[in-house]
């Protein structure tokens, strides 16, 4: 691949990552935070550990991410790690940029729309060959080892364990909302991933017939 093609490919991938992480951040502020739906994943683990460890949440989150990025490099590759770093940084940026947005205080909207929009955003990032860091990396690695288990199903299972553990430090009702939202998000990830692969296959077939 020449330099021009490489730049074009990276530009497309990073544009998809930026669009995906923007959707995830919008879902959080518009639908999840107003209804006290916790964003699951490694952040939830960091919060739990923060109750027992006398160090900052930022440091805990960083330390938890290090072995996951090493696993991603080992099983998926360097490009995946680079794109995941782009995803993690851009998500942090959008969470800062969109923090002023008012939200919709309606639990059902939080569960359904929060799950669907965040799932679509995560799928965009995954289709670009990256993640938003944290548990998403573990899900991609496990999908490489056991392809029969979809990334969405892996996300539901791993995040469900985190949410169940969070009942130790939060009320049950909002934990249930979070659990339902992550199930919707996991299903949305699988749907949008399959839809994207189908579209890519159709485009390749059209290119083959016109070539």
Coordinates of C-alpha atoms in Angstrom, one line a residue:
X1 CA 0.0 0.0 0.0
X2 CA 1.5 3.4 -1.0
X3 CA 1.5 6.4 1.2
X4 CA -1.5 8.1 -0.4
X5 CA -3.6 4.9 0.0
X6 CA -2.4 4.5 3.6
X7 CA -3.4 8.1 4.5
X8 CA -6.8 7.7 2.8
X9 CA -7.4 4.4 4.7
X10 CA -6.4 5.9 8.1
X11 CA -8.5 9.0 7.4
X12 CA -11.6 6.9 6.7
X13 CA -11.0 4.7 9.8
X14 CA -10.4 7.6 12.1
X15 CA -13.4 9.5 10.8
X16 CA -15.5 6.5 11.6
X17 CA -13.9 6.3 15.1
X18 CA -14.7 10.0 15.7
X19 CA -18.3 9.6 14.5
X20 CA -18.7 6.5 16.7
X21 CA -17.2 8.0 19.9
X22 CA -19.3 11.2 19.4
X23 CA -22.5 9.0 19.3
X24 CA -21.4 7.2 22.5
X25 CA -20.8 10.5 24.3
X26 CA -24.1 11.9 23.0
X27 CA -26.0 8.8 24.2
X28 CA -24.4 9.2 27.7
X29 CA -25.4 12.8 28.2
X30 CA -28.8 12.8 26.4
X31 CA -30.2 9.5 27.6
X32 CA -28.1 7.7 30.3
X33 CA -26.8 10.3 32.8
X34 CA -30.2 12.1 33.2
X35 CA -31.7 8.7 34.2
X36 CA -28.9 7.7 36.4
X37 CA -27.9 4.9 34.1
X38 CA -24.3 4.1 34.8
X39 CA -21.9 3.8 31.8
X40 CA -20.8 0.2 32.2
X41 CA -17.3 -1.2 31.4
X42 CA -13.9 -0.6 32.9
X43 CA -15.1 2.7 34.3
X44 CA -17.5 0.7 36.5
X45 CA -14.6 -1.5 37.7
X46 CA -12.5 1.5 38.5
X47 CA -15.4 3.0 40.6
X48 CA -15.8 -0.2 42.5
X49 CA -12.0 -0.5 43.2
X50 CA -12.0 3.2 44.2
X51 CA -14.1 2.3 47.2
X52 CA -11.3 0.1 48.5
X53 CA -8.1 1.6 47.2
X54 CA -6.7 5.0 48.3
X55 CA -5.7 6.2 44.8
X56 CA -7.5 8.3 42.2
X57 CA -10.0 6.9 39.7
X58 CA -8.0 8.2 36.8
X59 CA -4.9 6.2 37.9
X60 CA -7.0 3.1 38.6
X61 CA -8.6 3.3 35.1
X62 CA -5.1 3.8 33.5
X63 CA -3.6 0.8 35.3
X64 CA -6.6 -1.4 34.4
X65 CA -6.2 -0.4 30.7
X66 CA -2.5 -1.3 30.4
X67 CA -2.8 -5.1 30.5
X68 CA -5.8 -4.9 28.1
X69 CA -3.9 -2.9 25.5
X70 CA -1.0 -5.4 25.8
X71 CA -3.5 -8.2 25.1
X72 CA -4.9 -6.3 22.2
X73 CA -1.4 -5.9 20.7
X74 CA -0.6 -9.6 21.3
X75 CA -3.8 -11.0 19.8
X76 CA -5.1 -8.4 17.3
X77 CA -2.1 -6.3 16.3
X78 CA -0.4 -2.9 16.5
X79 CA -2.9 -1.1 14.2
X80 CA -5.8 -2.2 16.5
X81 CA -4.0 -0.8 19.5
X82 CA -3.4 2.6 17.7
X83 CA -7.0 2.8 16.6
X84 CA -8.1 1.9 20.1
X85 CA -6.0 4.7 21.6
X86 CA -7.6 7.1 19.1
X87 CA -11.0 5.8 20.2
X88 CA -10.2 6.2 23.9
X89 CA -8.8 9.7 23.5
X90 CA -11.6 10.9 21.2
X91 CA -14.3 9.5 23.6
X92 CA -12.7 11.4 26.5
X93 CA -12.7 14.5 24.3
X94 CA -16.3 14.2 23.3
X95 CA -17.4 13.5 26.9
X96 CA -15.8 16.9 27.8
X97 CA -17.2 18.7 24.7
X98 CA -20.8 17.5 25.2
X99 CA -20.9 17.9 29.0
X100 CA -23.1 21.0 28.6
X101 CA -26.0 19.2 26.9
X102 CA -29.4 18.8 28.7
X103 CA -30.7 15.3 29.0
X104 CA -34.1 13.6 28.6
X105 CA -35.4 12.5 32.0
X106 CA -37.3 9.4 31.0
X107 CA -36.0 6.0 32.2
X108 CA -37.5 4.1 29.2
X109 CA -35.8 6.5 26.8
X110 CA -32.6 6.1 28.8
X111 CA -32.7 2.3 28.5
X112 CA -33.7 2.0 24.8
X113 CA -32.3 5.1 23.1
X114 CA -29.2 5.1 25.3
X115 CA -28.6 1.5 24.4
X116 CA -29.3 1.8 20.7
X117 CA -27.3 5.0 20.1
X118 CA -24.3 3.9 22.1
X119 CA -24.4 0.5 20.5
X120 CA -24.4 2.1 17.0
X121 CA -21.4 4.2 18.0
X122 CA -19.5 1.3 19.4
X123 CA -20.2 -0.7 16.2
X124 CA -18.8 2.2 14.1
X125 CA -15.6 2.2 16.1
X126 CA -15.3 -1.6 15.9
X127 CA -15.9 -1.6 12.1
X128 CA -13.0 0.9 11.8
X129 CA -10.7 -1.6 13.5
X130 CA -10.6 0.0 17.0
X131 CA -12.4 0.2 20.3
X132 CA -13.0 2.8 23.0
X133 CA -10.6 1.0 25.3
X134 CA -11.4 -1.0 28.5
X135 CA -13.8 -4.0 28.3
X136 CA -14.3 -3.5 24.5
X137 CA -10.6 -4.6 24.0
X138 CA -11.2 -7.8 26.0
X139 CA -14.4 -8.5 24.0
X140 CA -12.5 -8.2 20.7
X141 CA -9.7 -10.4 21.9
X142 CA -12.1 -13.1 23.2
X143 CA -14.0 -12.9 19.8
X144 CA -10.7 -13.6 18.1
X145 CA -10.2 -16.7 20.3
X146 CA -13.9 -17.9 20.2
X147 CA -15.4 -16.5 16.9
X148 CA -18.8 -18.1 17.7
X149 CA -19.3 -15.7 20.5
X150 CA -20.2 -12.3 19.0
X151 CA -18.6 -9.1 20.3
X152 CA -22.1 -7.9 21.4
X153 CA -22.8 -11.0 23.4
X154 CA -19.3 -10.7 25.0
X155 CA -20.1 -7.1 26.0
X156 CA -23.4 -8.1 27.5
X157 CA -21.8 -10.9 29.6
X158 CA -18.8 -9.0 30.9
X159 CA -20.7 -5.7 31.6
X160 CA -23.5 -7.7 33.3
X161 CA -21.0 -9.0 35.8
X162 CA -19.7 -5.5 36.4
X163 CA -23.2 -4.1 36.9
X164 CA -24.2 -7.0 39.3
X165 CA -21.0 -6.3 41.3
X166 CA -22.0 -2.6 41.4
X167 CA -25.1 -3.4 43.4
X168 CA -22.7 -3.5 46.4
X169 CA -22.4 0.3 46.2
X170 CA -25.5 1.5 44.3
X171 CA -29.3 1.1 44.5
X172 CA -30.8 -1.9 42.7
X173 CA -33.3 0.0 40.6
X174 CA -30.7 2.1 38.6
X175 CA -28.5 -1.0 38.4
X176 CA -31.4 -2.8 36.7
X177 CA -31.8 0.2 34.3
X178 CA -28.1 -0.1 33.5
X179 CA -28.3 -3.8 33.0
X180 CA -31.3 -3.4 30.5
X181 CA -29.5 -0.6 28.7
X182 CA -26.3 -2.6 28.2
X183 CA -28.3 -5.6 26.9
X184 CA -29.9 -3.3 24.3
X185 CA -26.5 -1.8 23.5
X186 CA -25.0 -5.3 23.0
X187 CA -27.8 -6.4 20.7
X188 CA -27.4 -3.1 18.8
X189 CA -23.7 -3.7 18.3
X190 CA -24.3 -7.1 16.8
X191 CA -27.0 -5.8 14.5
X192 CA -25.0 -2.8 13.2
X193 CA -21.9 -5.0 12.8
X194 CA -23.8 -7.5 10.6
X195 CA -25.4 -4.7 8.7
X196 CA -22.0 -3.1 8.0
X197 CA -20.5 -6.4 6.9
X198 CA -23.5 -7.1 4.6
X199 CA -23.1 -3.6 3.0
X200 CA -19.4 -4.1 2.5
X201 CA -20.0 -7.4 0.8
X202 CA -22.6 -5.9 -1.5
X203 CA -20.2 -3.1 -2.4
X204 CA -17.4 -5.5 -3.1
X205 CA -19.7 -7.7 -5.3
X206 CA -20.8 -4.6 -7.3
X207 CA -17.1 -3.6 -7.8
X208 CA -16.3 -7.1 -9.0
X209 CA -19.1 -7.1 -11.6
X210 CA -18.2 -3.6 -12.9
X211 CA -14.4 -4.2 -12.8

